[in-house]
Amino acid sequence: MSSKASGSRSEIAAASIGLVTAVGLLATLLPIPRALAMSNQPWVGELVISGLLFAFVVWALLSSDRIKFCGSVRSTLIFMCAFTVWSLCSLLWASDDWAALHHTFEWVIYACVVLLAASLIENGNAYRPLMYGLGFTAIILFLICASDFLSVADFASSETVIRIRYGKFGEMTALIAPLLAGAGLYGRSKKYLIMSAAAWMCSWMVTMLSLSKGAFIAGIIGHAVMFIGVFIFTKQGRRRALIACLGWVVLTLGAQAYSSYATSVPATTDYITGAADRTRSTSEMRVFTWKTSWTLAKTHLLLGVGGDNFGVRFNEARILRAHSADDNSPEIAEDYVVERAHNEALQMLAELGIPGVILCCLIFVPLLLC
């Protein structure tokens, strides 16, 4: 098969996968179907995406084209497989076997994503279809998010639901917003430039409307790194980057000021300064989970408690911390099912021990050295 036909085939696959992946991510916002036991994990999206990626892997294996990956990609996939095997081994000592198995399947999905991205990059011009998928996701998320905010009559009574609902999407859009901005800076056609700008602004608006302090700060850092990188490492696109940076600053400041002074919905900066949460309850919750998570981690440093078993074993750490003479901090969130540590490294250490953290770090080493 010619390289042109292969590239076209890859672009079609990328566009299809981007579209269905976007639908899978947006499926988490639907009221039905709904799990009997609600969780922060977007299980509907996982179901759709895992089915899609399985179909892609089968398609790739049956394809007559064979893609030769560079050494860094092969090393990354090897370390991801090693980490996945370690997660599977945690079934032997996990309290909840199904949770550990779920964690293993999640990492199989991540490995498929890396395989997909690497295959598309190796085939050449496949970035644009992927950006279409991310842009589609951002625009639809913004429309649904804005609709939710406009339909809320009393924000105080809906605050917890909205912040939990869009918190995870705020983290995602904080990551893809700088990518969409960077892609738009180098677009040749005016149509692509306009679409990229619209998707970028929608993505950043979702981050701000999620009211997540962490996502907001991470998004600002991501944009700063992206714009500084453009000015330092490229000569072309600096004028566009300057205009985009000024527009981003105006949008950010305008959205924060409008929320603070013209609506009943607090701005993200109000949560950061404490104006909207004088009790600092979310910050106290994070400190509490960090301390309790460290108690759990240091008592299971070698093996951990098992993949996705953090929530199952969290009360064990509560008891240990309550009986510790070194920690006199008050017990909070007694009625909550704590599912995550609000710190990925700490949670991974608690779930899979030191070997799991080492294997996870090794995944990124080849990418840094390539």
mmCIF file of C-alpha atoms in Angstrom:
data_model
loop_
_atom_site.group_PDB
_atom_site.id
_atom_site.type_symbol
_atom_site.label_atom_id
_atom_site.label_comp_id
_atom_site.label_asym_id
_atom_site.label_seq_id
_atom_site.Cartn_x
_atom_site.Cartn_y
_atom_site.Cartn_z
ATOM 1 C CA MET A 1 0.000 0.000 0.000
ATOM 2 C CA SER A 2 1.377 3.457 -0.851
ATOM 3 C CA SER A 3 2.421 5.858 1.887
ATOM 4 C CA LYS A 4 -0.237 8.324 0.682
ATOM 5 C CA ALA A 5 -3.011 5.734 1.012
ATOM 6 C CA SER A 6 -1.629 4.646 4.374
ATOM 7 C CA GLY A 7 -1.574 8.254 5.595
ATOM 8 C CA SER A 8 -5.143 8.832 4.399
ATOM 9 C CA ARG A 9 -6.243 5.640 6.126
ATOM 10 C CA SER A 10 -4.598 6.772 9.347
ATOM 11 C CA GLU A 11 -6.287 10.165 9.184
ATOM 12 C CA ILE A 12 -9.682 8.503 8.726
ATOM 13 C CA ALA A 13 -8.970 6.250 11.706
ATOM 14 C CA ALA A 14 -7.815 9.231 13.775
ATOM 15 C CA ALA A 15 -10.897 11.292 12.887
ATOM 16 C CA SER A 16 -13.243 8.405 13.725
ATOM 17 C CA ILE A 17 -11.476 7.640 16.973
ATOM 18 C CA GLY A 18 -11.391 11.316 17.934
ATOM 19 C CA LEU A 19 -15.127 11.682 17.323
ATOM 20 C CA VAL A 20 -16.164 8.514 19.172
ATOM 21 C CA THR A 21 -13.724 9.245 22.006
ATOM 22 C CA ALA A 22 -15.361 12.647 22.381
ATOM 23 C CA VAL A 23 -18.785 11.000 22.500
ATOM 24 C CA GLY A 24 -17.468 8.537 25.083
ATOM 25 C CA LEU A 25 -16.184 11.329 27.300
ATOM 26 C CA LEU A 26 -19.429 13.275 26.948
ATOM 27 C CA ALA A 27 -21.445 10.147 27.759
ATOM 28 C CA THR A 28 -20.445 10.649 31.392
ATOM 29 C CA LEU A 29 -22.731 13.692 31.484
ATOM 30 C CA LEU A 30 -25.845 11.743 30.524
ATOM 31 C CA PRO A 31 -28.349 10.978 33.301
ATOM 32 C CA ILE A 32 -28.862 7.454 31.935
ATOM 33 C CA PRO A 33 -27.572 4.813 32.067
ATOM 34 C CA ARG A 34 -26.495 5.354 35.645
ATOM 35 C CA ALA A 35 -24.543 3.042 37.932
ATOM 36 C CA LEU A 36 -26.337 1.781 41.046
ATOM 37 C CA ALA A 37 -23.377 2.866 43.200
ATOM 38 C CA MET A 38 -22.303 6.324 42.059
ATOM 39 C CA SER A 39 -18.581 6.983 41.755
ATOM 40 C CA ASN A 40 -16.323 9.785 40.606
ATOM 41 C CA GLN A 41 -14.963 7.425 37.964
ATOM 42 C CA PRO A 42 -16.423 8.131 34.472
ATOM 43 C CA TRP A 43 -17.382 4.524 33.888
ATOM 44 C CA VAL A 44 -19.624 5.185 30.865
ATOM 45 C CA GLY A 45 -16.776 6.912 29.066
ATOM 46 C CA GLU A 46 -14.417 4.109 29.997
ATOM 47 C CA LEU A 47 -16.841 1.585 28.518
ATOM 48 C CA VAL A 48 -17.179 3.417 25.205
ATOM 49 C CA ILE A 49 -13.473 4.235 24.893
ATOM 50 C CA SER A 50 -12.317 0.737 25.824
ATOM 51 C CA GLY A 51 -14.609 -0.772 23.171
ATOM 52 C CA LEU A 52 -13.342 1.698 20.593
ATOM 53 C CA LEU A 53 -9.692 1.065 21.401
ATOM 54 C CA PHE A 54 -10.220 -2.692 21.320
ATOM 55 C CA ALA A 55 -11.672 -2.341 17.827
ATOM 56 C CA PHE A 56 -8.694 -0.217 16.777
ATOM 57 C CA VAL A 57 -6.136 -2.705 18.087
ATOM 58 C CA VAL A 58 -7.894 -5.533 16.215
ATOM 59 C CA TRP A 59 -7.928 -3.374 13.088
ATOM 60 C CA ALA A 60 -4.208 -2.595 13.484
ATOM 61 C CA LEU A 61 -3.310 -6.267 13.972
ATOM 62 C CA LEU A 62 -5.269 -7.324 10.890
ATOM 63 C CA SER A 63 -3.909 -4.478 8.789
ATOM 64 C CA SER A 64 -1.382 -5.307 6.089
ATOM 65 C CA ASP A 65 0.661 -2.265 7.154
ATOM 66 C CA ARG A 66 3.209 -2.808 9.888
ATOM 67 C CA ILE A 67 4.300 0.245 11.804
ATOM 68 C CA LYS A 68 7.848 0.319 13.138
ATOM 69 C CA PHE A 69 7.957 2.300 16.363
ATOM 70 C CA CYS A 70 11.009 4.189 17.488
ATOM 71 C CA GLY A 71 12.978 2.888 20.479
ATOM 72 C CA SER A 72 11.492 5.374 22.969
ATOM 73 C CA VAL A 73 7.922 4.318 22.137
ATOM 74 C CA ARG A 74 8.803 0.627 22.426
ATOM 75 C CA SER A 75 10.472 1.241 25.803
ATOM 76 C CA THR A 76 7.475 3.213 27.025
ATOM 77 C CA LEU A 77 5.089 0.431 26.007
ATOM 78 C CA ILE A 78 7.322 -2.180 27.710
ATOM 79 C CA PHE A 79 7.309 -0.242 30.990
ATOM 80 C CA MET A 80 3.542 0.325 30.716
ATOM 81 C CA CYS A 81 3.072 -3.426 30.275
ATOM 82 C CA ALA A 82 5.312 -4.082 33.295
ATOM 83 C CA PHE A 83 3.278 -1.654 35.398
ATOM 84 C CA THR A 84 0.052 -3.275 34.182
ATOM 85 C CA VAL A 85 1.347 -6.726 35.130
ATOM 86 C CA TRP A 86 2.256 -5.414 38.594
ATOM 87 C CA SER A 87 -1.289 -4.056 38.934
ATOM 88 C CA LEU A 88 -2.634 -7.468 37.942
ATOM 89 C CA CYS A 89 -0.384 -9.137 40.515
ATOM 90 C CA SER A 90 -1.931 -6.939 43.213
ATOM 91 C CA LEU A 91 -5.056 -9.136 42.962
ATOM 92 C CA LEU A 92 -3.135 -11.565 45.186
ATOM 93 C CA TRP A 93 -3.169 -9.213 48.190
ATOM 94 C CA ALA A 94 -5.966 -6.727 47.367
ATOM 95 C CA SER A 95 -9.091 -6.636 49.519
ATOM 96 C CA ASP A 96 -11.282 -5.990 46.470
ATOM 97 C CA ASP A 97 -10.250 -8.185 43.519
ATOM 98 C CA TRP A 98 -12.626 -6.476 41.086
ATOM 99 C CA ALA A 99 -11.221 -3.049 41.902
ATOM 100 C CA ALA A 100 -7.673 -4.264 41.221
ATOM 101 C CA LEU A 101 -8.822 -5.858 37.970
ATOM 102 C CA HIS A 102 -10.514 -2.600 36.974
ATOM 103 C CA HIS A 103 -7.260 -0.740 37.622
ATOM 104 C CA THR A 104 -5.430 -3.231 35.391
ATOM 105 C CA PHE A 105 -7.937 -2.795 32.557
ATOM 106 C CA GLU A 106 -7.586 0.987 32.828
ATOM 107 C CA TRP A 107 -3.860 0.712 32.206
ATOM 108 C CA VAL A 108 -4.490 -1.572 29.252
ATOM 109 C CA ILE A 109 -6.573 1.294 27.841
ATOM 110 C CA TYR A 110 -3.727 3.741 28.471
ATOM 111 C CA ALA A 111 -1.313 1.435 26.637
ATOM 112 C CA CYS A 112 -3.732 1.312 23.697
ATOM 113 C CA VAL A 113 -3.887 5.119 23.661
ATOM 114 C CA VAL A 114 -0.078 5.298 23.479
ATOM 115 C CA LEU A 115 -0.097 2.677 20.709
ATOM 116 C CA LEU A 116 -2.719 4.641 18.793
ATOM 117 C CA ALA A 117 -0.964 7.985 19.166
ATOM 118 C CA ALA A 118 2.418 6.528 18.197
ATOM 119 C CA SER A 119 1.012 4.792 15.114
ATOM 120 C CA LEU A 120 -0.665 7.985 13.933
ATOM 121 C CA ILE A 121 2.441 10.101 14.497
ATOM 122 C CA GLU A 122 4.616 7.597 12.647
ATOM 123 C CA ASN A 123 2.260 7.822 9.659
ATOM 124 C CA GLY A 124 2.757 11.559 9.326
ATOM 125 C CA ASN A 125 0.004 14.152 9.142
ATOM 126 C CA ALA A 126 -2.377 12.857 11.789
ATOM 127 C CA TYR A 127 -2.274 15.724 14.284
ATOM 128 C CA ARG A 128 -5.172 17.652 12.798
ATOM 129 C CA PRO A 129 -7.780 14.858 13.098
ATOM 130 C CA LEU A 130 -6.738 14.327 16.724
ATOM 131 C CA MET A 131 -7.142 18.058 17.393
ATOM 132 C CA TYR A 132 -10.614 17.831 15.834
ATOM 133 C CA GLY A 133 -11.514 15.166 18.378
ATOM 134 C CA LEU A 134 -10.244 17.246 21.295
ATOM 135 C CA GLY A 135 -11.906 20.371 19.923
ATOM 136 C CA PHE A 136 -15.250 18.616 19.476
ATOM 137 C CA THR A 137 -15.064 17.427 23.078
ATOM 138 C CA ALA A 138 -14.275 20.919 24.374
ATOM 139 C CA ILE A 139 -17.079 22.641 22.468
ATOM 140 C CA ILE A 140 -19.783 20.169 23.508
ATOM 141 C CA LEU A 141 -18.568 20.183 27.113
ATOM 142 C CA PHE A 142 -18.789 23.972 27.167
ATOM 143 C CA LEU A 143 -22.327 24.002 25.746
ATOM 144 C CA ILE A 144 -23.523 21.489 28.351
ATOM 145 C CA CYS A 145 -21.635 23.183 31.170
ATOM 146 C CA ALA A 146 -22.961 26.641 30.250
ATOM 147 C CA SER A 147 -26.493 25.231 29.989
ATOM 148 C CA ASP A 148 -26.198 23.797 33.496
ATOM 149 C CA PHE A 149 -24.999 27.085 34.957
ATOM 150 C CA LEU A 150 -27.689 29.133 33.196
ATOM 151 C CA SER A 151 -30.440 26.802 34.410
ATOM 152 C CA VAL A 152 -29.402 26.926 38.078
ATOM 153 C CA ALA A 153 -31.740 29.147 40.096
ATOM 154 C CA ASP A 154 -29.971 28.770 43.440
ATOM 155 C CA PHE A 155 -26.258 28.095 43.063
ATOM 156 C CA ALA A 156 -25.687 27.525 46.779
ATOM 157 C CA SER A 157 -27.946 24.466 46.780
ATOM 158 C CA SER A 158 -26.336 23.070 43.611
ATOM 159 C CA GLU A 159 -22.723 24.008 44.299
ATOM 160 C CA THR A 160 -21.511 20.598 45.483
ATOM 161 C CA VAL A 161 -23.157 18.707 42.616
ATOM 162 C CA ILE A 162 -21.801 21.066 39.948
ATOM 163 C CA ARG A 163 -18.267 21.181 41.329
ATOM 164 C CA ILE A 164 -18.075 17.384 41.621
ATOM 165 C CA ARG A 165 -19.656 16.923 38.205
ATOM 166 C CA TYR A 166 -17.328 19.235 36.299
ATOM 167 C CA GLY A 167 -14.196 18.931 38.431
ATOM 168 C CA LYS A 168 -12.877 15.950 36.470
ATOM 169 C CA PHE A 169 -13.668 17.646 33.160
ATOM 170 C CA GLY A 170 -11.921 20.812 34.356
ATOM 171 C CA GLU A 171 -8.740 18.793 34.823
ATOM 172 C CA MET A 172 -9.066 17.376 31.307
ATOM 173 C CA THR A 173 -9.752 20.724 29.627
ATOM 174 C CA ALA A 174 -6.898 22.361 31.563
ATOM 175 C CA LEU A 175 -4.630 19.863 29.802
ATOM 176 C CA ILE A 176 -6.050 20.122 26.285
ATOM 177 C CA ALA A 177 -6.580 23.919 26.222
ATOM 178 C CA PRO A 178 -2.854 24.739 25.711
ATOM 179 C CA LEU A 179 -2.664 21.957 23.086
ATOM 180 C CA LEU A 180 -5.574 23.448 21.151
ATOM 181 C CA ALA A 181 -4.045 26.915 21.446
ATOM 182 C CA GLY A 182 -0.678 25.701 20.178
ATOM 183 C CA ALA A 183 -2.290 23.806 17.289
ATOM 184 C CA GLY A 184 -4.186 26.907 16.233
ATOM 185 C CA LEU A 185 -1.045 29.041 16.170
ATOM 186 C CA TYR A 186 0.404 26.967 13.346
ATOM 187 C CA GLY A 187 -2.750 26.414 11.319
ATOM 188 C CA ARG A 188 -2.406 27.530 7.709
ATOM 189 C CA SER A 189 -6.051 27.954 6.763
ATOM 190 C CA LYS A 190 -8.215 30.656 8.290
ATOM 191 C CA LYS A 191 -11.015 28.115 8.824
ATOM 192 C CA TYR A 192 -8.776 25.861 10.909
ATOM 193 C CA LEU A 193 -7.495 28.862 12.862
ATOM 194 C CA ILE A 194 -11.029 29.991 13.750
ATOM 195 C CA MET A 195 -12.127 26.471 14.743
ATOM 196 C CA SER A 196 -9.022 25.982 16.897
ATOM 197 C CA ALA A 197 -9.559 29.336 18.613
ATOM 198 C CA ALA A 198 -13.217 28.534 19.327
ATOM 199 C CA ALA A 199 -12.363 25.083 20.720
ATOM 200 C CA TRP A 200 -9.527 26.544 22.788
ATOM 201 C CA MET A 201 -11.748 29.224 24.356
ATOM 202 C CA CYS A 202 -14.493 26.671 25.061
ATOM 203 C CA SER A 203 -11.964 24.362 26.678
ATOM 204 C CA TRP A 204 -10.594 27.109 28.914
ATOM 205 C CA MET A 205 -14.111 28.269 29.837
ATOM 206 C CA VAL A 206 -14.957 24.731 31.014
ATOM 207 C CA THR A 207 -11.827 24.798 33.182
ATOM 208 C CA MET A 208 -12.920 28.064 34.788
ATOM 209 C CA LEU A 209 -16.570 27.019 35.143
ATOM 210 C CA SER A 210 -15.534 23.784 36.842
ATOM 211 C CA LEU A 211 -14.482 26.010 39.781
ATOM 212 C CA SER A 212 -11.561 23.654 40.403
ATOM 213 C CA LYS A 213 -8.676 25.569 41.971
ATOM 214 C CA GLY A 214 -6.117 22.965 40.980
ATOM 215 C CA ALA A 215 -7.275 22.781 37.355
ATOM 216 C CA PHE A 216 -7.329 26.584 37.078
ATOM 217 C CA ILE A 217 -3.783 26.974 38.403
ATOM 218 C CA ALA A 218 -2.520 24.050 36.292
ATOM 219 C CA GLY A 219 -4.152 25.566 33.199
ATOM 220 C CA ILE A 220 -2.467 28.924 33.800
ATOM 221 C CA ILE A 221 0.917 27.214 34.170
ATOM 222 C CA GLY A 222 0.294 25.149 31.016
ATOM 223 C CA HIS A 223 -0.584 28.213 28.958
ATOM 224 C CA ALA A 224 2.428 30.121 30.298
ATOM 225 C CA VAL A 225 4.777 27.274 29.368
ATOM 226 C CA MET A 226 3.208 26.988 25.910
ATOM 227 C CA PHE A 227 3.436 30.714 25.108
ATOM 228 C CA ILE A 228 6.977 31.062 26.484
ATOM 229 C CA GLY A 229 8.018 27.996 24.496
ATOM 230 C CA VAL A 230 6.656 29.507 21.273
ATOM 231 C CA PHE A 231 8.544 32.764 21.838
ATOM 232 C CA ILE A 232 11.819 31.029 22.724
ATOM 233 C CA PHE A 233 11.971 28.114 20.286
ATOM 234 C CA THR A 234 10.214 29.406 17.165
ATOM 235 C CA LYS A 235 10.465 32.499 15.001
ATOM 236 C CA GLN A 236 7.272 31.954 13.053
ATOM 237 C CA GLY A 237 3.996 32.423 14.847
ATOM 238 C CA ARG A 238 5.256 34.886 17.456
ATOM 239 C CA ARG A 239 2.832 37.580 16.352
ATOM 240 C CA ARG A 240 -0.069 35.147 16.513
ATOM 241 C CA ALA A 241 1.151 33.921 19.895
ATOM 242 C CA LEU A 242 1.265 37.475 21.258
ATOM 243 C CA ILE A 243 -2.299 38.184 20.072
ATOM 244 C CA ALA A 244 -3.505 34.827 21.438
ATOM 245 C CA CYS A 245 -1.801 35.448 24.779
ATOM 246 C CA LEU A 246 -3.410 38.876 25.151
ATOM 247 C CA GLY A 247 -6.808 37.424 24.192
ATOM 248 C CA TRP A 248 -6.379 34.613 26.732
ATOM 249 C CA VAL A 249 -5.505 37.101 29.502
ATOM 250 C CA VAL A 250 -8.536 39.273 28.660
ATOM 251 C CA LEU A 251 -10.850 36.219 28.573
ATOM 252 C CA THR A 252 -9.513 34.919 31.907
ATOM 253 C CA LEU A 253 -9.703 38.239 33.750
ATOM 254 C CA GLY A 254 -13.073 39.084 32.191
ATOM 255 C CA ALA A 255 -14.640 35.738 33.103
ATOM 256 C CA GLN A 256 -13.371 35.960 36.686
ATOM 257 C CA ALA A 257 -14.561 39.543 37.127
ATOM 258 C CA TYR A 258 -17.955 38.831 35.553
ATOM 259 C CA SER A 259 -18.575 35.823 37.811
ATOM 260 C CA SER A 260 -17.512 37.730 40.927
ATOM 261 C CA TYR A 261 -19.452 40.943 40.396
ATOM 262 C CA ALA A 262 -22.314 40.227 37.963
ATOM 263 C CA THR A 263 -23.573 36.750 38.915
ATOM 264 C CA SER A 264 -24.392 34.701 41.996
ATOM 265 C CA VAL A 265 -21.804 32.105 40.947
ATOM 266 C CA PRO A 266 -18.384 32.694 42.558
ATOM 267 C CA ALA A 267 -15.311 32.818 40.350
ATOM 268 C CA THR A 268 -12.488 30.330 40.714
ATOM 269 C CA THR A 269 -10.311 33.109 42.109
ATOM 270 C CA ASP A 270 -12.909 33.603 44.873
ATOM 271 C CA TYR A 271 -12.298 30.022 45.983
ATOM 272 C CA ILE A 272 -8.528 30.530 45.824
ATOM 273 C CA THR A 273 -8.628 33.712 47.932
ATOM 274 C CA GLY A 274 -11.197 32.255 50.324
ATOM 275 C CA ALA A 275 -13.902 34.801 49.522
ATOM 276 C CA ALA A 276 -16.291 32.026 48.419
ATOM 277 C CA ASP A 277 -15.177 29.461 50.997
ATOM 278 C CA ARG A 278 -14.113 31.147 54.207
ATOM 279 C CA THR A 279 -14.069 27.824 56.023
ATOM 280 C CA ARG A 280 -11.439 26.492 53.584
ATOM 281 C CA SER A 281 -13.285 23.185 53.754
ATOM 282 C CA THR A 282 -11.912 21.872 50.444
ATOM 283 C CA SER A 283 -8.351 22.726 51.438
ATOM 284 C CA GLU A 284 -8.839 21.090 54.833
ATOM 285 C CA MET A 285 -10.208 18.008 53.104
ATOM 286 C CA ARG A 286 -7.132 17.751 50.921
ATOM 287 C CA VAL A 287 -4.739 18.087 53.850
ATOM 288 C CA PHE A 288 -6.741 15.469 55.725
ATOM 289 C CA THR A 289 -6.653 13.006 52.821
ATOM 290 C CA TRP A 290 -2.918 13.595 52.306
ATOM 291 C CA LYS A 291 -2.134 12.825 55.936
ATOM 292 C CA THR A 292 -4.380 9.783 56.027
ATOM 293 C CA SER A 293 -3.085 8.557 52.662
ATOM 294 C CA TRP A 294 0.508 8.791 53.893
ATOM 295 C CA THR A 295 -0.468 6.754 56.939
ATOM 296 C CA LEU A 296 -1.877 4.100 54.613
ATOM 297 C CA ALA A 297 1.122 4.249 52.271
ATOM 298 C CA LYS A 298 3.856 3.978 54.890
ATOM 299 C CA THR A 299 2.242 0.884 56.410
ATOM 300 C CA HIS A 300 2.198 -0.849 52.980
ATOM 301 C CA LEU A 301 5.332 0.507 51.312
ATOM 302 C CA LEU A 302 6.495 -2.762 49.756
ATOM 303 C CA LEU A 303 3.356 -3.994 47.986
ATOM 304 C CA GLY A 304 0.636 -1.416 48.551
ATOM 305 C CA VAL A 305 -2.995 -2.286 49.242
ATOM 306 C CA GLY A 306 -3.824 -3.207 45.628
ATOM 307 C CA GLY A 307 -4.857 -1.321 42.523
ATOM 308 C CA ASP A 308 -7.974 0.853 43.014
ATOM 309 C CA ASN A 309 -8.207 -0.370 46.630
ATOM 310 C CA PHE A 310 -7.469 3.042 48.111
ATOM 311 C CA GLY A 311 -11.104 3.762 48.990
ATOM 312 C CA VAL A 312 -11.609 0.255 50.368
ATOM 313 C CA ARG A 313 -8.686 0.580 52.796
ATOM 314 C CA PHE A 314 -8.979 4.283 53.637
ATOM 315 C CA ASN A 315 -10.859 3.684 56.888
ATOM 316 C CA GLU A 316 -8.013 1.440 58.032
ATOM 317 C CA ALA A 317 -5.704 4.447 57.796
ATOM 318 C CA ARG A 318 -8.287 6.608 59.594
ATOM 319 C CA ILE A 319 -8.126 4.266 62.590
ATOM 320 C CA LEU A 320 -4.326 4.179 62.614
ATOM 321 C CA ARG A 321 -4.112 7.953 62.422
ATOM 322 C CA ALA A 322 -6.734 8.413 65.141
ATOM 323 C CA HIS A 323 -4.640 6.299 67.527
ATOM 324 C CA SER A 324 -1.415 8.111 66.661
ATOM 325 C CA ALA A 325 -0.020 10.368 69.352
ATOM 326 C CA ASP A 326 1.813 12.414 66.709
ATOM 327 C CA ASP A 327 -1.329 13.571 64.887
ATOM 328 C CA ASN A 328 -3.905 15.571 66.829
ATOM 329 C CA SER A 329 -5.696 17.035 63.789
ATOM 330 C CA PRO A 330 -9.496 16.694 63.890
ATOM 331 C CA GLU A 331 -11.329 13.912 62.074
ATOM 332 C CA ILE A 332 -13.472 15.227 59.204
ATOM 333 C CA ALA A 333 -15.591 13.850 56.350
ATOM 334 C CA GLU A 334 -16.909 10.966 58.447
ATOM 335 C CA ASP A 335 -19.892 10.553 56.122
ATOM 336 C CA TYR A 336 -17.852 10.548 52.895
ATOM 337 C CA VAL A 337 -16.587 7.601 50.899
ATOM 338 C CA VAL A 338 -13.053 8.807 50.176
ATOM 339 C CA GLU A 339 -12.010 7.401 46.797
ATOM 340 C CA ARG A 340 -8.844 9.342 46.022
ATOM 341 C CA ALA A 341 -5.958 11.053 47.757
ATOM 342 C CA HIS A 342 -6.030 14.256 45.655
ATOM 343 C CA ASN A 343 -2.403 13.380 44.936
ATOM 344 C CA GLU A 344 -1.666 10.807 42.239
ATOM 345 C CA ALA A 345 1.852 9.951 43.424
ATOM 346 C CA LEU A 346 0.701 9.437 47.003
ATOM 347 C CA GLN A 347 -2.272 7.334 45.944
ATOM 348 C CA MET A 348 -0.114 5.197 43.664
ATOM 349 C CA LEU A 349 2.340 4.637 46.519
ATOM 350 C CA ALA A 350 -0.531 3.554 48.776
ATOM 351 C CA GLU A 351 -2.064 1.235 46.164
ATOM 352 C CA LEU A 352 0.974 -0.341 44.490
ATOM 353 C CA GLY A 353 3.854 0.421 46.831
ATOM 354 C CA ILE A 354 7.384 1.437 45.910
ATOM 355 C CA PRO A 355 7.609 -0.976 42.902
ATOM 356 C CA GLY A 356 4.502 0.582 41.374
ATOM 357 C CA VAL A 357 5.864 4.132 41.735
ATOM 358 C CA ILE A 358 9.228 3.109 40.218
ATOM 359 C CA LEU A 359 7.594 1.378 37.245
ATOM 360 C CA CYS A 360 5.292 4.343 36.643
ATOM 361 C CA CYS A 361 8.252 6.768 36.668
ATOM 362 C CA LEU A 362 10.146 4.550 34.223
ATOM 363 C CA ILE A 363 7.273 4.948 31.719
ATOM 364 C CA PHE A 364 8.177 8.597 31.227
ATOM 365 C CA VAL A 365 11.970 8.230 31.111
ATOM 366 C CA PRO A 366 12.166 7.113 27.414
ATOM 367 C CA LEU A 367 9.903 10.007 26.380
ATOM 368 C CA LEU A 368 12.184 12.494 28.138
ATOM 369 C CA LEU A 369 15.309 11.023 26.520
ATOM 370 C CA CYS A 370 13.981 10.743 22.952
#
